[in-house]
């Protein structure tokens, strides 16, 4: 199956600093990448959707100036949490999607990265 | 509003038994439904996808059913093993880019 990596796997930072998280599709080109946030025992909450070369589409309630997303290539997307605060501490997960048609059918598979644990002190 | 419900209570079963997890949804007409496995501190791993025109799909010890009338999917793990212990997420898609996830059900399989 397709592999998506994230870096770093965990990060601890001081309040007010910015943190960048990288998401890479290792063996395929992702037409679309997603960024999710997950709090303990809760579902994945979609933050934004990005397509290579275009601006990300943010979900309602997600501040685009706070969570900067850059999708410079078909294999790399980055999420920068600017001026991080303790309430931004969470598990951030990216995913990459490949979709299209094959054999008369429609496929739409999403592959997730291992996640990045962010702790803001 | 669109809602996905999975049993928030953990499911505890004995090794060798069949685990059955439920996913119900409202105000949504998904083109497909997916099940993922998530281990603590890890990203979800895709297990199965079932389309709206499919009633049932199997993969090894896994079976998924999809009832668009009841707006429900059942996820079965037969001959369960302790290694199957994890959180299982239900997710709905509508053919576009978005996928909506349920909160997941935690499964514990006792040896």
CSV table of C-alpha atoms in Angstrom, one decimal:
chain,number,residue,atom,x,y,z
A,1,UNK,CA,0.0,0.0,0.0
A,2,UNK,CA,0.9,3.7,-0.3
A,3,UNK,CA,3.1,5.2,2.4
A,4,UNK,CA,2.7,8.6,4.0
A,5,UNK,CA,5.3,9.9,6.4
A,6,UNK,CA,5.2,12.8,8.8
A,7,UNK,CA,8.0,14.6,10.5
A,8,UNK,CA,8.5,15.2,13.3
A,9,UNK,CA,6.7,12.4,15.1
A,10,UNK,CA,6.5,14.5,18.2
A,11,UNK,CA,7.5,18.1,19.2
A,12,UNK,CA,7.5,20.1,22.4
A,13,UNK,CA,7.8,23.8,22.1
A,14,UNK,CA,7.3,27.0,24.1
A,15,UNK,CA,4.2,29.1,23.9
A,16,UNK,CA,4.6,31.7,21.1
A,17,UNK,CA,6.9,29.8,18.9
A,18,UNK,CA,6.0,28.4,15.5
A,19,UNK,CA,6.2,24.7,14.6
A,20,UNK,CA,6.3,23.2,11.1
A,21,UNK,CA,5.1,19.7,10.4
A,22,UNK,CA,5.9,17.9,7.1
A,23,UNK,CA,3.8,15.3,5.4
A,24,UNK,CA,5.2,13.3,2.5
A,25,UNK,CA,3.7,10.7,0.2
A,26,UNK,CA,6.7,8.4,-0.3
A,27,UNK,CA,5.8,6.2,-3.2
A,28,UNK,CA,2.9,7.9,-5.0
A,29,UNK,CA,1.8,11.3,-6.1
A,30,UNK,CA,-1.1,12.6,-4.0
A,31,UNK,CA,-3.6,14.8,-5.8
A,32,UNK,CA,-5.0,16.0,-2.5
A,33,UNK,CA,-3.7,16.2,1.0
A,34,UNK,CA,-5.6,16.7,4.2
A,35,UNK,CA,-4.7,17.9,7.7
A,36,UNK,CA,-6.6,16.6,10.7
A,37,UNK,CA,-6.4,17.3,14.4
A,38,UNK,CA,-7.4,14.7,17.0
A,39,UNK,CA,-7.9,15.2,20.7
A,40,UNK,CA,-7.9,12.2,23.1
A,41,UNK,CA,-10.8,9.8,22.6
A,42,UNK,CA,-12.3,12.1,19.9
A,43,UNK,CA,-12.7,11.7,16.2
A,44,UNK,CA,-10.4,13.2,13.6
A,45,UNK,CA,-11.4,16.7,12.9
A,46,UNK,CA,-10.6,17.9,9.4
A,47,UNK,CA,-8.7,21.2,9.5
A,48,UNK,CA,-8.0,21.8,5.8
A,49,UNK,CA,-7.8,20.3,2.4
A,50,UNK,CA,-5.1,21.2,0.0
A,51,UNK,CA,-4.4,20.5,-3.6
A,52,UNK,CA,-0.9,20.9,-5.1
A,53,UNK,CA,-0.2,24.4,-6.3
A,54,UNK,CA,-3.4,26.0,-5.0
A,55,UNK,CA,-4.5,27.5,-1.7
A,56,UNK,CA,-5.8,25.3,1.0
A,57,UNK,CA,-9.5,25.2,1.8
A,58,UNK,CA,-10.0,25.5,5.5
A,59,UNK,CA,-12.9,24.1,7.5
A,60,UNK,CA,-15.2,26.4,9.4
A,61,UNK,CA,-13.6,27.6,12.7
A,62,UNK,CA,-10.0,26.9,11.6
A,63,UNK,CA,-7.9,30.0,11.4
A,64,UNK,CA,-5.9,30.1,8.2
A,65,UNK,CA,-3.4,32.6,9.5
A,66,UNK,CA,-2.8,30.4,12.5
A,67,UNK,CA,-2.4,27.1,10.6
A,68,UNK,CA,-0.5,27.8,7.5
A,69,UNK,CA,-0.6,25.1,4.9
A,70,UNK,CA,1.8,24.9,1.9
A,71,UNK,CA,1.4,22.2,-0.7
A,72,UNK,CA,4.4,22.9,-3.0
A,73,UNK,CA,4.5,19.5,-4.7
A,74,UNK,CA,2.5,16.4,-5.3
A,75,UNK,CA,4.5,14.6,-2.6
A,76,UNK,CA,4.9,17.3,0.1
A,77,UNK,CA,2.6,19.3,2.2
A,78,UNK,CA,3.5,21.3,5.3
A,79,UNK,CA,1.5,22.6,8.2
A,80,UNK,CA,2.9,25.5,10.3
A,81,UNK,CA,1.3,26.2,13.6
A,82,UNK,CA,2.1,29.9,14.2
A,83,UNK,CA,2.5,31.4,17.6
A,84,UNK,CA,1.5,28.2,19.2
A,85,UNK,CA,-0.3,28.2,22.5
A,86,UNK,CA,-1.1,25.3,25.0
A,87,UNK,CA,-4.6,24.9,23.5
A,88,UNK,CA,-2.9,24.0,20.2
A,89,UNK,CA,-1.5,20.9,21.8
A,90,UNK,CA,-2.9,18.0,20.0
A,91,UNK,CA,-2.2,15.1,17.7
A,92,UNK,CA,-1.9,16.3,14.1
A,93,UNK,CA,-2.4,13.8,11.3
A,94,UNK,CA,-2.0,14.3,7.6
A,95,UNK,CA,-3.4,12.1,4.8
A,96,UNK,CA,-2.9,11.9,1.1
A,97,UNK,CA,-5.6,10.9,-1.3
A,98,UNK,CA,-5.4,9.3,-4.8
A,99,UNK,CA,-8.7,9.3,-6.7
A,100,UNK,CA,-9.8,8.5,-10.2
A,101,UNK,CA,-11.3,5.7,-12.2
A,102,UNK,CA,-10.2,2.2,-13.0
A,103,UNK,CA,-11.9,-0.7,-14.7
A,104,UNK,CA,-15.2,1.2,-14.9
A,105,UNK,CA,-15.2,1.8,-11.2
A,106,UNK,CA,-14.4,4.9,-9.1
A,107,UNK,CA,-11.7,4.6,-6.4
A,108,UNK,CA,-11.0,7.1,-3.7
A,109,UNK,CA,-8.4,5.9,-1.2
A,110,UNK,CA,-6.9,7.9,1.6
A,111,UNK,CA,-3.6,7.0,3.3
A,112,UNK,CA,-2.7,8.5,6.6
A,113,UNK,CA,0.6,9.5,8.1
A,114,UNK,CA,1.6,8.3,11.5
A,115,UNK,CA,0.8,11.6,13.2
A,116,UNK,CA,2.7,14.3,15.0
A,117,UNK,CA,2.2,14.9,18.7
A,118,UNK,CA,2.5,18.6,19.5
A,119,UNK,CA,2.9,19.8,23.1
A,120,UNK,CA,3.0,23.5,23.7
A,121,UNK,CA,4.3,24.5,27.1
B,1,UNK,CA,-26.5,18.4,10.6
B,2,UNK,CA,-24.5,15.4,9.4
B,3,UNK,CA,-23.7,13.0,12.1
B,4,UNK,CA,-21.8,9.7,12.5
B,5,UNK,CA,-22.4,7.6,15.6
B,6,UNK,CA,-20.2,4.8,16.8
B,7,UNK,CA,-20.6,3.2,20.2
B,8,UNK,CA,-18.4,5.3,22.6
B,9,UNK,CA,-18.3,2.5,25.1
B,10,UNK,CA,-15.4,0.0,24.7
B,11,UNK,CA,-16.2,-3.4,23.4
B,12,UNK,CA,-14.6,-6.2,25.4
B,13,UNK,CA,-14.7,-9.7,24.0
B,14,UNK,CA,-13.0,-13.1,24.5
B,15,UNK,CA,-10.4,-14.3,22.0
B,16,UNK,CA,-11.9,-16.4,19.3
B,17,UNK,CA,-15.3,-14.7,19.4
B,18,UNK,CA,-16.7,-12.4,16.7
B,19,UNK,CA,-16.5,-8.7,17.4
B,20,UNK,CA,-19.3,-6.6,15.9
B,21,UNK,CA,-19.0,-2.8,15.7
B,22,UNK,CA,-21.7,-0.5,14.6
B,23,UNK,CA,-21.7,2.7,12.7
B,24,UNK,CA,-24.9,4.8,12.2
B,25,UNK,CA,-25.2,8.0,10.3
B,26,UNK,CA,-27.8,10.7,9.8
B,27,UNK,CA,-28.5,13.5,7.3
B,28,UNK,CA,-26.0,12.0,4.9
B,29,UNK,CA,-26.1,9.9,1.7
B,30,UNK,CA,-22.5,8.6,1.3
B,31,UNK,CA,-21.3,7.1,-1.9
B,32,UNK,CA,-19.1,4.9,0.1
B,33,UNK,CA,-18.1,4.0,3.7
B,34,UNK,CA,-14.7,3.0,5.0
B,35,UNK,CA,-13.4,1.4,8.2
B,36,UNK,CA,-10.1,2.2,9.6
B,37,UNK,CA,-8.0,0.8,12.5
B,38,UNK,CA,-6.2,3.2,14.8
B,39,UNK,CA,-3.7,2.2,17.4
B,40,UNK,CA,-2.8,4.7,20.3
B,41,UNK,CA,-0.6,7.5,19.1
B,42,UNK,CA,-0.7,6.4,15.5
B,43,UNK,CA,-2.5,7.5,12.4
B,44,UNK,CA,-5.5,5.4,11.1
B,45,UNK,CA,-4.9,2.5,8.8
B,46,UNK,CA,-7.3,1.8,6.0
B,47,UNK,CA,-9.1,-1.6,6.3
B,48,UNK,CA,-12.1,-1.8,4.0
B,49,UNK,CA,-14.2,0.3,1.7
B,50,UNK,CA,-17.8,-0.6,0.7
B,51,UNK,CA,-19.8,1.3,-1.9
B,52,UNK,CA,-23.4,2.3,-1.7
B,53,UNK,CA,-24.4,-0.4,-4.1
B,54,UNK,CA,-22.7,-3.1,-2.2
B,55,UNK,CA,-24.3,-5.0,0.6
B,56,UNK,CA,-21.4,-6.8,2.0
B,57,UNK,CA,-17.6,-7.0,1.6
B,58,UNK,CA,-15.1,-9.4,3.1
B,59,UNK,CA,-11.3,-9.3,3.6
B,60,UNK,CA,-9.8,-12.2,5.4
B,61,UNK,CA,-11.3,-12.2,8.9
B,62,UNK,CA,-13.1,-8.9,8.3
B,63,UNK,CA,-16.6,-8.4,7.1
B,64,UNK,CA,-18.5,-5.2,6.5
B,65,UNK,CA,-22.1,-4.7,5.7
B,66,UNK,CA,-23.7,-1.5,4.4
B,67,UNK,CA,-27.5,-0.8,4.8
B,68,UNK,CA,-28.3,2.5,3.1
B,69,UNK,CA,-32.0,2.2,4.2
B,70,UNK,CA,-31.1,1.8,7.9
B,71,UNK,CA,-28.1,4.2,7.4
B,72,UNK,CA,-25.9,1.7,9.2
B,73,UNK,CA,-22.8,-0.3,8.7
B,74,UNK,CA,-21.7,-3.3,10.7
B,75,UNK,CA,-18.0,-4.3,11.0
B,76,UNK,CA,-17.3,-7.8,12.0
B,77,UNK,CA,-14.0,-9.4,13.1
B,78,UNK,CA,-14.2,-13.2,13.2
B,79,UNK,CA,-12.0,-15.4,15.3
B,80,UNK,CA,-10.8,-12.3,17.1
B,81,UNK,CA,-7.2,-12.1,18.5
B,82,UNK,CA,-5.6,-9.9,21.2
B,83,UNK,CA,-3.7,-8.2,18.3
B,84,UNK,CA,-7.1,-7.0,17.0
B,85,UNK,CA,-7.4,-4.7,20.1
B,86,UNK,CA,-7.5,-1.1,18.8
B,87,UNK,CA,-9.9,1.7,18.0
B,88,UNK,CA,-11.9,1.2,14.9
B,89,UNK,CA,-13.1,4.3,13.0
B,90,UNK,CA,-16.0,4.5,10.6
B,91,UNK,CA,-15.7,7.1,7.8
B,92,UNK,CA,-18.1,8.3,5.1
B,93,UNK,CA,-17.3,9.8,1.8
B,94,UNK,CA,-19.5,11.3,-1.0
B,95,UNK,CA,-17.2,11.0,-4.0
B,96,UNK,CA,-15.7,14.4,-3.4
B,97,UNK,CA,-12.6,15.2,-1.4
B,98,UNK,CA,-14.0,15.1,2.1
B,99,UNK,CA,-14.2,12.2,4.4
B,100,UNK,CA,-16.1,12.5,7.7
B,101,UNK,CA,-15.0,10.3,10.6
B,102,UNK,CA,-16.8,8.9,13.6
B,103,UNK,CA,-15.2,9.0,17.0
B,104,UNK,CA,-14.4,5.3,16.9
B,105,UNK,CA,-15.1,2.3,19.1
B,106,UNK,CA,-12.3,0.9,21.3
B,107,UNK,CA,-12.1,-2.9,21.0
B,108,UNK,CA,-10.4,-5.0,23.7
B,109,UNK,CA,-9.8,-8.7,22.9
B,110,UNK,CA,-8.9,-10.8,26.0
B,111,UNK,CA,-6.7,-13.8,25.7
